[in-house]
Short mmCIF file of C-alpha atoms (C1' of nucleotides) in Angstrom, two decimals:
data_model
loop_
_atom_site.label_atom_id
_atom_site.label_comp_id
_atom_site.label_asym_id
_atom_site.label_seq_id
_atom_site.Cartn_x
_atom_site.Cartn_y
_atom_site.Cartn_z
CA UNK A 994 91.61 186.54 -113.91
CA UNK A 995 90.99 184.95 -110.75
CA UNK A 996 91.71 187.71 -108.49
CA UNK A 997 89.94 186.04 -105.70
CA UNK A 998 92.42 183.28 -104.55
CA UNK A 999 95.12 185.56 -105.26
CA UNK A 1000 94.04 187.97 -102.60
CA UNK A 1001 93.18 185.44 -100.56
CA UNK A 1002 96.52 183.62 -100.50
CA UNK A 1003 98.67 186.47 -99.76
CA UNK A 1004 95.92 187.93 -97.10
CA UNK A 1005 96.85 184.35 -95.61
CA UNK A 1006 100.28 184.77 -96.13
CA UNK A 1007 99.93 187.97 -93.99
CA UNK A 1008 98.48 186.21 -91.53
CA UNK A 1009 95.37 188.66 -91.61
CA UNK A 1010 91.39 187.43 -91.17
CA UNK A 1011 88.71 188.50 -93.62
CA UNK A 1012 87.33 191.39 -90.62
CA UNK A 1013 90.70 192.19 -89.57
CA UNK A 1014 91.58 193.18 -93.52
CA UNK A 1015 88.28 194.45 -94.01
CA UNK A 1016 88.56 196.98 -91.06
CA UNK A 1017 92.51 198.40 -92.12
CA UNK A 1018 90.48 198.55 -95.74
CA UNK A 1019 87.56 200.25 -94.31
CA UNK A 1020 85.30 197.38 -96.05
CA UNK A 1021 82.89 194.45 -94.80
CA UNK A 1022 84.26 190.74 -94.18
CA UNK A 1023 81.47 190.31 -96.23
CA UNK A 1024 82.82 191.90 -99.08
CA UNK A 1025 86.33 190.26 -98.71
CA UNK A 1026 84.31 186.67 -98.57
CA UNK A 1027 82.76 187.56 -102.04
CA UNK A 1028 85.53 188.92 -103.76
CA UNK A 1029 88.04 185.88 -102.31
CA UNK A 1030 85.21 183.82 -104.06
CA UNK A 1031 85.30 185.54 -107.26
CA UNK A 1032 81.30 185.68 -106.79
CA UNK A 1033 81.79 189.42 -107.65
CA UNK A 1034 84.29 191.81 -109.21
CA UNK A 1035 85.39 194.31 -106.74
CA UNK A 1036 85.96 197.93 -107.99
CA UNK A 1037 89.39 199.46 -108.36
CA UNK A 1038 88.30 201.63 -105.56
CA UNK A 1039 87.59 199.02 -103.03
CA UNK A 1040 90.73 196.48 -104.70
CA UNK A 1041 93.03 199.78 -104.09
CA UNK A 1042 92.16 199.82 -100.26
CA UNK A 1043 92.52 196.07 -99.81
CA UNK A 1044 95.82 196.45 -101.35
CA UNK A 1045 96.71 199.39 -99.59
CA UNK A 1046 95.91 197.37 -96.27
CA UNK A 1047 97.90 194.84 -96.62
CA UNK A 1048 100.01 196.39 -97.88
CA UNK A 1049 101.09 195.77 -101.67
CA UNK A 1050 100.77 197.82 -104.97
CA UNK A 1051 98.58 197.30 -107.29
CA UNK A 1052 100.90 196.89 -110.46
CA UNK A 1053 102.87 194.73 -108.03
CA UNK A 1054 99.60 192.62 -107.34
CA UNK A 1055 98.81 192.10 -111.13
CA UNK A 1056 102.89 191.63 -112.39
CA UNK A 1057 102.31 188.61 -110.22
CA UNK A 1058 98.92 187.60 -111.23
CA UNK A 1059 98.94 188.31 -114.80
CA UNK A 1060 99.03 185.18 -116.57
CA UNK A 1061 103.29 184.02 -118.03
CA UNK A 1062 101.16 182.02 -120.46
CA UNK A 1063 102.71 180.48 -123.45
CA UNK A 1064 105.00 183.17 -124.89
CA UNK A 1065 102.73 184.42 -128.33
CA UNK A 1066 104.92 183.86 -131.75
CA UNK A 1067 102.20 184.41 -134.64
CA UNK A 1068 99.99 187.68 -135.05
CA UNK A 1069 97.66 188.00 -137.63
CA UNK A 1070 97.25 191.25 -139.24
CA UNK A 1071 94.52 192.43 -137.66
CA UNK A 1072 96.23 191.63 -134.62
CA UNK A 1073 98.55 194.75 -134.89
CA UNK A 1074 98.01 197.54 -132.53
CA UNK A 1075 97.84 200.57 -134.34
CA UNK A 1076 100.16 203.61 -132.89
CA UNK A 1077 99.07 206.84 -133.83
CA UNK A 1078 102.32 209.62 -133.61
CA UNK A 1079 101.73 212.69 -132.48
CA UNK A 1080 103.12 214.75 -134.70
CA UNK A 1081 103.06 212.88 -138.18
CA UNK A 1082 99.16 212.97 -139.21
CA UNK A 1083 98.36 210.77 -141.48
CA UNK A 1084 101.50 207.54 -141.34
CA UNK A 1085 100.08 204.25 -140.09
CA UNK A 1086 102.47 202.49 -137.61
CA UNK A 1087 101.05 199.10 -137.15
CA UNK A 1088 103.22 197.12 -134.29
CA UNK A 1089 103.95 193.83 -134.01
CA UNK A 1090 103.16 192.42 -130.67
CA UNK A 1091 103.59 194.83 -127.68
CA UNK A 1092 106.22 197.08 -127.63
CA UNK A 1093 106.87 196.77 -123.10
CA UNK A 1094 107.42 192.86 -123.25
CA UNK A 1095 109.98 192.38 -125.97
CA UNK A 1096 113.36 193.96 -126.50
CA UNK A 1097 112.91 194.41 -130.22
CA UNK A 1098 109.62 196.46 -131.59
CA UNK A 1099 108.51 195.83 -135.66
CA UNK A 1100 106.78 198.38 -137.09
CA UNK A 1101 104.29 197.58 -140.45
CA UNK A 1102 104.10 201.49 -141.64
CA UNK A 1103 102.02 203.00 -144.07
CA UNK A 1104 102.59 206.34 -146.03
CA UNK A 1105 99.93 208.12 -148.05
CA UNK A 1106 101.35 210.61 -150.66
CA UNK A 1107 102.51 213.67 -149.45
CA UNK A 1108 102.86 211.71 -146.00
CA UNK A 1109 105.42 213.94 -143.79
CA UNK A 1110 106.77 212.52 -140.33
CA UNK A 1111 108.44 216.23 -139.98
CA UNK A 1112 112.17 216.68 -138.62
CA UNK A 1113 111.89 215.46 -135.42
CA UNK A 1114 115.42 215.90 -133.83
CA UNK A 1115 117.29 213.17 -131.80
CA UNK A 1116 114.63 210.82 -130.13
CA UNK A 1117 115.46 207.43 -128.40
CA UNK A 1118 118.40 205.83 -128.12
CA UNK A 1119 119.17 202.31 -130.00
CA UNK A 1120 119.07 201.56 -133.97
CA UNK A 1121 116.73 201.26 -136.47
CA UNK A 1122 116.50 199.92 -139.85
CA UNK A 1123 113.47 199.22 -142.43
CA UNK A 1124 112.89 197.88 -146.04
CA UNK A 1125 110.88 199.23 -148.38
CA UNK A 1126 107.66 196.99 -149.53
CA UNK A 1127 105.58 199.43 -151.88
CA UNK A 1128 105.98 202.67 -153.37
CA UNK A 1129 108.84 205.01 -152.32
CA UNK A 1130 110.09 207.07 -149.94
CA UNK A 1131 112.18 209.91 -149.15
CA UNK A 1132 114.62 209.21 -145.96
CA UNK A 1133 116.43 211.48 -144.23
CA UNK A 1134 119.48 210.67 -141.71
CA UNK A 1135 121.79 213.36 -139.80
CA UNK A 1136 120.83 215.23 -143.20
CA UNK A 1137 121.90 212.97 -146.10
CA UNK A 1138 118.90 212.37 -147.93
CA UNK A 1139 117.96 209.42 -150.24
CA UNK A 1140 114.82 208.04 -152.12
CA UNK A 1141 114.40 204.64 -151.04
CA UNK A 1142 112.36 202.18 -153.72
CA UNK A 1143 110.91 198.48 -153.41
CA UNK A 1144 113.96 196.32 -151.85
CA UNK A 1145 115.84 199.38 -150.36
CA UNK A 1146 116.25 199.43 -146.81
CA UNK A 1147 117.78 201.93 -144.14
CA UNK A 1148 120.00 201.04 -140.64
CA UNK A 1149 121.16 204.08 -138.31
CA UNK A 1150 121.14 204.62 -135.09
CA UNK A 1151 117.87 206.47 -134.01
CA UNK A 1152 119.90 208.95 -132.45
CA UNK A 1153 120.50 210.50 -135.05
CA UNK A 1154 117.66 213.70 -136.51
CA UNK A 1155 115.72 211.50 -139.50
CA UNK A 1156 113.03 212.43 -141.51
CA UNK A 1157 110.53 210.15 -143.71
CA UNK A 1158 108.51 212.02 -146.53
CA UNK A 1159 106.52 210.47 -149.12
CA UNK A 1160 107.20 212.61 -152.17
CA UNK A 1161 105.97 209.70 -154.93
CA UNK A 1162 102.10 210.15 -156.21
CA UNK A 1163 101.22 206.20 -154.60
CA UNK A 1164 101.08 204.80 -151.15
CA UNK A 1165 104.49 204.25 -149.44
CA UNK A 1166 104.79 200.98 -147.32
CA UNK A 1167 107.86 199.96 -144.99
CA UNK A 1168 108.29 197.49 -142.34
CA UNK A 1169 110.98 198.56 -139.71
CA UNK A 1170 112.82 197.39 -136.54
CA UNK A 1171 114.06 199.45 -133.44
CA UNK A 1172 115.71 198.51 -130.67
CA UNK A 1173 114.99 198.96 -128.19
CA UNK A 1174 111.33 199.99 -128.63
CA UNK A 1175 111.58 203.12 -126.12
CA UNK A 1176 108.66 204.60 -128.50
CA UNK B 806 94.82 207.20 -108.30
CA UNK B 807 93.02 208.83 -110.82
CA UNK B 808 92.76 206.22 -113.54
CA UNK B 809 90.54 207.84 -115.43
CA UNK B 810 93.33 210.77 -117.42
CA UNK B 811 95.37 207.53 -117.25
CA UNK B 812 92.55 205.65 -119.31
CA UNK B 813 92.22 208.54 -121.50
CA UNK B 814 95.64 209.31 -122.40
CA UNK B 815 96.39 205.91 -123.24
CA UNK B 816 93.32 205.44 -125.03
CA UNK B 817 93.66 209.17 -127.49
CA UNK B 818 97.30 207.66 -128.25
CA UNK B 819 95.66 205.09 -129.42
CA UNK B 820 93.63 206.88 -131.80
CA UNK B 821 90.48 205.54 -130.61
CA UNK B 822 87.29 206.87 -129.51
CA UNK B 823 85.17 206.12 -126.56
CA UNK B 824 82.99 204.74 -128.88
CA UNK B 825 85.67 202.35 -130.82
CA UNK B 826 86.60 201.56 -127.53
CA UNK B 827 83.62 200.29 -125.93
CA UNK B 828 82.24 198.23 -128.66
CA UNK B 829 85.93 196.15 -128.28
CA UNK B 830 85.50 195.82 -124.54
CA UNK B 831 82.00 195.36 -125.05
CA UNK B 832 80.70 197.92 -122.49
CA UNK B 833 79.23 201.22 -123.40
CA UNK B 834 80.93 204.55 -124.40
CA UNK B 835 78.55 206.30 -121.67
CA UNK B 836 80.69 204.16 -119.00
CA UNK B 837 84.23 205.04 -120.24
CA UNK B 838 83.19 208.87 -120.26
CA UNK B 839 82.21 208.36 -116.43
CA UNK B 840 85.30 206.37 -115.81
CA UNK B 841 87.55 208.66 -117.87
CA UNK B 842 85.77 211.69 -115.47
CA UNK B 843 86.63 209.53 -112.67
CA UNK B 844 82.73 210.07 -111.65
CA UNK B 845 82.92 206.10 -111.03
CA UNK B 846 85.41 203.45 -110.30
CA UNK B 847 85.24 200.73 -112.86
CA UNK B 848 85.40 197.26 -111.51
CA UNK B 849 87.84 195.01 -111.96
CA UNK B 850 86.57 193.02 -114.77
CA UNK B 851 85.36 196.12 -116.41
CA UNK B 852 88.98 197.70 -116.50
CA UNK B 853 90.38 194.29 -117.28
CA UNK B 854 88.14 194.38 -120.59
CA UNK B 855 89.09 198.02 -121.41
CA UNK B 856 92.89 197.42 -121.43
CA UNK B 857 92.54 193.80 -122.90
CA UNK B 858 90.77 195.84 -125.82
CA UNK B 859 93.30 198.46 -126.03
CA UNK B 860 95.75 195.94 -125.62
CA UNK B 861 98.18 197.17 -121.89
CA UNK B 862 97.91 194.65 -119.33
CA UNK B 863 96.89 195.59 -115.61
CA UNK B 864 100.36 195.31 -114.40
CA UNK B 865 101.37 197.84 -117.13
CA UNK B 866 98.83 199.90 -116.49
CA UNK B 867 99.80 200.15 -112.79
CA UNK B 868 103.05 200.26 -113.32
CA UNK B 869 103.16 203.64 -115.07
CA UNK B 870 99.69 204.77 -112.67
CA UNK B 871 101.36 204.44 -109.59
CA UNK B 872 102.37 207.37 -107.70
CA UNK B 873 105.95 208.13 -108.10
CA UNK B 874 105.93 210.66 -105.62
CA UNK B 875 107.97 211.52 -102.78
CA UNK B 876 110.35 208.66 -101.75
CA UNK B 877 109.39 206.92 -98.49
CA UNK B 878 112.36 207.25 -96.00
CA UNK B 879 110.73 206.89 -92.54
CA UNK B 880 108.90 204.19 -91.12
CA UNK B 881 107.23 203.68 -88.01
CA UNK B 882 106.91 200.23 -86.46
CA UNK B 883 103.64 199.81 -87.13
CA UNK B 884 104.23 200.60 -90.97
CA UNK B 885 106.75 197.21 -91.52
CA UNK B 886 105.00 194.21 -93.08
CA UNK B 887 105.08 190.69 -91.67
CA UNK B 888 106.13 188.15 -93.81
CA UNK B 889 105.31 184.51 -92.35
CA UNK B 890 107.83 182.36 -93.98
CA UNK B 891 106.67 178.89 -95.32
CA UNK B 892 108.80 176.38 -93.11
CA UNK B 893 109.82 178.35 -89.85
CA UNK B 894 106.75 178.30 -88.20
CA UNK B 895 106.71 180.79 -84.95
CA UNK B 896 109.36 183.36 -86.49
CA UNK B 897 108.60 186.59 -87.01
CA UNK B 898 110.05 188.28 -90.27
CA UNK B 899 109.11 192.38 -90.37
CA UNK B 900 110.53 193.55 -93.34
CA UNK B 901 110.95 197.91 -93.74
CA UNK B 902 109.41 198.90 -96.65
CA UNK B 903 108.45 196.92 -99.76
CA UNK B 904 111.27 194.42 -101.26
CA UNK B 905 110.25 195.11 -105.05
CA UNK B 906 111.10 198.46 -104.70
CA UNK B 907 114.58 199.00 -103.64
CA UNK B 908 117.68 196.59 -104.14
CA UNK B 909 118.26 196.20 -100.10
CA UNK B 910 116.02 194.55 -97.95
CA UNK B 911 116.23 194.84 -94.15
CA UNK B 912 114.14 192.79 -91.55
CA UNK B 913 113.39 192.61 -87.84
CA UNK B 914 113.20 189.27 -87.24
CA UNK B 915 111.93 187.89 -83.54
CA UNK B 916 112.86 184.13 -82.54
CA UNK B 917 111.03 182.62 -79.62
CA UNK B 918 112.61 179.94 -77.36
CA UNK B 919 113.05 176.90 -79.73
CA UNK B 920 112.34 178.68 -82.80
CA UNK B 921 114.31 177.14 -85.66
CA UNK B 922 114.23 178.47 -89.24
CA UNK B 923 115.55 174.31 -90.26
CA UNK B 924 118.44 173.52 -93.05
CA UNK B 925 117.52 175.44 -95.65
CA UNK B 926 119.73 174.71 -98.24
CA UNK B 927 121.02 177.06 -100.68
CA UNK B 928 118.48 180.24 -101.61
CA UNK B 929 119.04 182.97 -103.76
CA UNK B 930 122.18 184.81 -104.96
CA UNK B 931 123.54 187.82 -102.88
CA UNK B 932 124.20 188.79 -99.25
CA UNK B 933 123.04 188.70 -96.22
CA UNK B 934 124.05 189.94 -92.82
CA UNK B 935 122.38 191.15 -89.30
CA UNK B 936 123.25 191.88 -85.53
CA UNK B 937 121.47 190.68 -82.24
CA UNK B 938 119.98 192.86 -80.75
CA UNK B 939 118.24 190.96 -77.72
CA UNK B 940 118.84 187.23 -76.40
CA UNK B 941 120.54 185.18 -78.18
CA UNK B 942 121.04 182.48 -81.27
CA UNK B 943 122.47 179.68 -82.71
CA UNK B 944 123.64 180.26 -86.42
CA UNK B 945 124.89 177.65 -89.10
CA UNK B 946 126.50 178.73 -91.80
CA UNK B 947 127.95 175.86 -94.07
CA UNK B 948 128.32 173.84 -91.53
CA UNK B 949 130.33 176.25 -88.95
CA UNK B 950 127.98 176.60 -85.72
CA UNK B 951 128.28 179.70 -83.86
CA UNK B 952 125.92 181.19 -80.84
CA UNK B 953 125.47 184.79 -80.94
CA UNK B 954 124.84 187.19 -78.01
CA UNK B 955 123.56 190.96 -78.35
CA UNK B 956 125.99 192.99 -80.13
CA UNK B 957 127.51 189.61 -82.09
CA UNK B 958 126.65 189.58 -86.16
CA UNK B 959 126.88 187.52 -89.17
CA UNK B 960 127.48 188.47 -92.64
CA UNK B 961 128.00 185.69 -95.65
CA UNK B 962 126.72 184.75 -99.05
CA UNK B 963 123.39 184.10 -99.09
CA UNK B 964 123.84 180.87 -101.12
CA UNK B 965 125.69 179.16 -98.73
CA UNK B 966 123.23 176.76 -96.57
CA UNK B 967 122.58 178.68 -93.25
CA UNK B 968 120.10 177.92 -90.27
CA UNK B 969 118.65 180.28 -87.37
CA UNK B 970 117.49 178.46 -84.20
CA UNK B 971 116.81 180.36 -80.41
CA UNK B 972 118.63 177.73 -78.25
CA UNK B 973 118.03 180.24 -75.19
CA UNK B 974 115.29 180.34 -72.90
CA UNK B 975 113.95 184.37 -73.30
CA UNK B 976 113.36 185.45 -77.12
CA UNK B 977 115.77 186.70 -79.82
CA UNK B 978 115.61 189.75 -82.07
CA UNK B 979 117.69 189.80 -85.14
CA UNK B 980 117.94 192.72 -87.36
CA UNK B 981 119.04 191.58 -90.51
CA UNK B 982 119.73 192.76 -94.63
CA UNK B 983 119.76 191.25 -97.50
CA UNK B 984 120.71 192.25 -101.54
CA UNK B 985 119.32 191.64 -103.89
CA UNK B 986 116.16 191.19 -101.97
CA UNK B 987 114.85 188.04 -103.57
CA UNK B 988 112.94 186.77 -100.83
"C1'" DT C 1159 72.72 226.51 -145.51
"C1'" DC C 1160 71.42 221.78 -144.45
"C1'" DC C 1161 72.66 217.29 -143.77
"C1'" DT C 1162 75.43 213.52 -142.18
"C1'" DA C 1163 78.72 211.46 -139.29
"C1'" DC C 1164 81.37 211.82 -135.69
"C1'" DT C 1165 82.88 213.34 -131.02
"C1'" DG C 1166 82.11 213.32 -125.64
"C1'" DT C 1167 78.61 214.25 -121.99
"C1'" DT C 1168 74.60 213.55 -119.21
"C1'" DT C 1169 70.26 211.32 -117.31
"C1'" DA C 1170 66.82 207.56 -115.49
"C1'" DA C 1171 66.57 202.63 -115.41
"C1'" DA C 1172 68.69 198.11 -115.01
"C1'" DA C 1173 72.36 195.35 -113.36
"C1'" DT C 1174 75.74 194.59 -110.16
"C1'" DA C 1175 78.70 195.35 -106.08
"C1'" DA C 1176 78.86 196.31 -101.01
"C1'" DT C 1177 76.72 196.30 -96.40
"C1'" DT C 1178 74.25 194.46 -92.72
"C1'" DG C 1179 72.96 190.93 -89.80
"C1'" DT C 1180 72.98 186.08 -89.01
"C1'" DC C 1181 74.64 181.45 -89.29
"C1'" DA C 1182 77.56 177.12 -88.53
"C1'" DA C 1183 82.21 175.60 -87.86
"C1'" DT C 1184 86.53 176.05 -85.50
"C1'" DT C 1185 89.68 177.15 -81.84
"C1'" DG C 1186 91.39 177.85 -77.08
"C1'" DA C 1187 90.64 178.42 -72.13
"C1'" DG C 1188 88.65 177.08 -67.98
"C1'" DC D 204 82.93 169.00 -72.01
"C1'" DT D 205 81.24 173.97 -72.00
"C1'" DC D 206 81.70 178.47 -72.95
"C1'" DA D 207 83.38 182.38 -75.35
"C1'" DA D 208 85.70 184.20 -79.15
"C1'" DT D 209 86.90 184.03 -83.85
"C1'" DT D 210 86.65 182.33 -88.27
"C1'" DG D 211 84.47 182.34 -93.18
"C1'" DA D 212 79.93 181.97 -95.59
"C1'" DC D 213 75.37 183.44 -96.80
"C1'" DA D 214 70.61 186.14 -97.71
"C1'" DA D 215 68.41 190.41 -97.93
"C1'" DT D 216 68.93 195.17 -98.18
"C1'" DT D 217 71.41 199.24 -99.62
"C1'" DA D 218 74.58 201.60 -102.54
"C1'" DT D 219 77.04 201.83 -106.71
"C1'" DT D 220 78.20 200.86 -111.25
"C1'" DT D 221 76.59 200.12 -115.98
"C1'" DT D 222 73.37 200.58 -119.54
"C1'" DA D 223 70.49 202.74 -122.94
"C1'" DA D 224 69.06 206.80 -124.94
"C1'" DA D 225 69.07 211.50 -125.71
"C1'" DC D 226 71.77 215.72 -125.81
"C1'" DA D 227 75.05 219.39 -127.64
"C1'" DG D 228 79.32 220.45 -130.19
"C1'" DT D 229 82.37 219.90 -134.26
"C1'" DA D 230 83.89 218.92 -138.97
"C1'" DG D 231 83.18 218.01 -143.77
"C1'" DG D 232 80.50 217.73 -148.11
"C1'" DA D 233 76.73 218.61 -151.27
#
DNA sequence: TCCTACTGTTTAAAATAATTGTCAATTGAG
DNA sequence: CTCAATTGACAATTATTTTAAACAGTAGGA
């Protein structure tokens, strides 16, 4: 992380010593000296009050620190975050990547039998679409309803009320795309 | 800042348990319950691992932590924030408020005798524009040279080449804007 | 019911961060 | 140069976080 020569270079920036940060902060020089040296790992407490003293935010502070990094292409499968709904018990949404950073979320999602995501009415705006992988599933959009089978696939605009049911007797699997991911 | 419902909130989505959670980050489910209580503030590095395991970066996390609350309108002198500019040595830049937030920037600037902000060539897209308010200064914009006295402004594209220098004897306030405040 | 497996909470002990006081190096004024 | 003031760094102490282990509550199955 290296949050040490960050705070250090915009403290400098600021044209503020280690004792005349430390006293806006209500800290020790001492403290600032050990932190700016990354020989400890301050809390948030004490980083929040050296921020707050300078003054700059704390999601500010990180946006800037966080590492660009090479942009990540390739996940593995067991590098899918899980999402768990809060309505729809027992469907698996495993997401590709994080949602926050891109402007297109993929979804790997995973119905048991009897698997219900309810009628929730109009959510984000945006489209989505999906294919069906294994078993089947019964979609439906703005209430047309269709059972979808290996190779069928669905595109609407999420808008729209839509409702996914697993009414087949054997594990339902789809991988879908929204955009944008306001989940 | 209460981090901890943030922690937790963000962590039940997730589906996980303090337990699940800890053995990722590799610190101990009796540490997330205190942090999730807010009966301790994590460190840095402990935090870090807890949203690396989750996965949300810090600046994420921050991002939708930090207070929304009440808009600041009012500040008091002692609230602006000096920004020492790389080149221009001895110039004073007090900027209201925080840039990130807001699309408008607006700055007290101060100018002793001699200052001189140098050619800078062209900088970022937008406008700028300001009045003096005490003394007086030389200003270059694409080549036109004009001296301005209290009550005199400026106002042109900011990527035009411009340059600031106090060819007076007694110092010069400025207050000056900017948009988009890409400083 | 009992048992197992899970949840989150709480406590003393261990590990770590923060303070205190001191130090050498630097800067500016006389 | 000399002195005073200020800077950042460091060691030892103090304060805090973190751990490890035990606790109580819940849910499900035999």
């Amino acid at each position: 992380m290296d949050i040490g020569h960050k705070l250090r270079s915009i403290r400098k920036q600021r044209g503020l010593s280690q004792r005349e940060l430390a006293a806006r902060a209500g800290l020790t020089n001492g403290t600032i000296s050990l932190i700016e040296k990354n020989r400890t790992s301050p809390s948030v407490a004490s980083l929040k009050s050296l921020l707050d003293a300078i003054p700059i935010s704390m999601a500010e502070f990180f946006s800037t620190l966080e590492e660009p990094e090479v942009p990540k292409v390739f996940y593995r499968a067991d590098e899918f975050t899980e999402i768990t709904p809060g309505s729809a018990g027992q469907v698996s949404l495993r997401q590709l990547g994080n949602a926050t950073d891109h402007s297109l979320q993929v979804l790997h999602e995973t119905y048991p039998p009897g698997a219900d995501t309810g009628p929730e009415l109009l959510s984000h705006v945006g489209e989505e679409a999906g294919i069906v992988v294994k078993g089947s599933v019964e979609v439906t959009v703005d209430g047309v309803v269709e059972e979808l089978h290996p190779g069928d696939g669905y595109l609407f605009d999420s808008r729209l009320p839509h409702r996914f049911r697993n009414i087949g007797k054997v594990e339902c699997e789809v991988v879908s795309a929204c955009t944008p991911p306001t989940f």
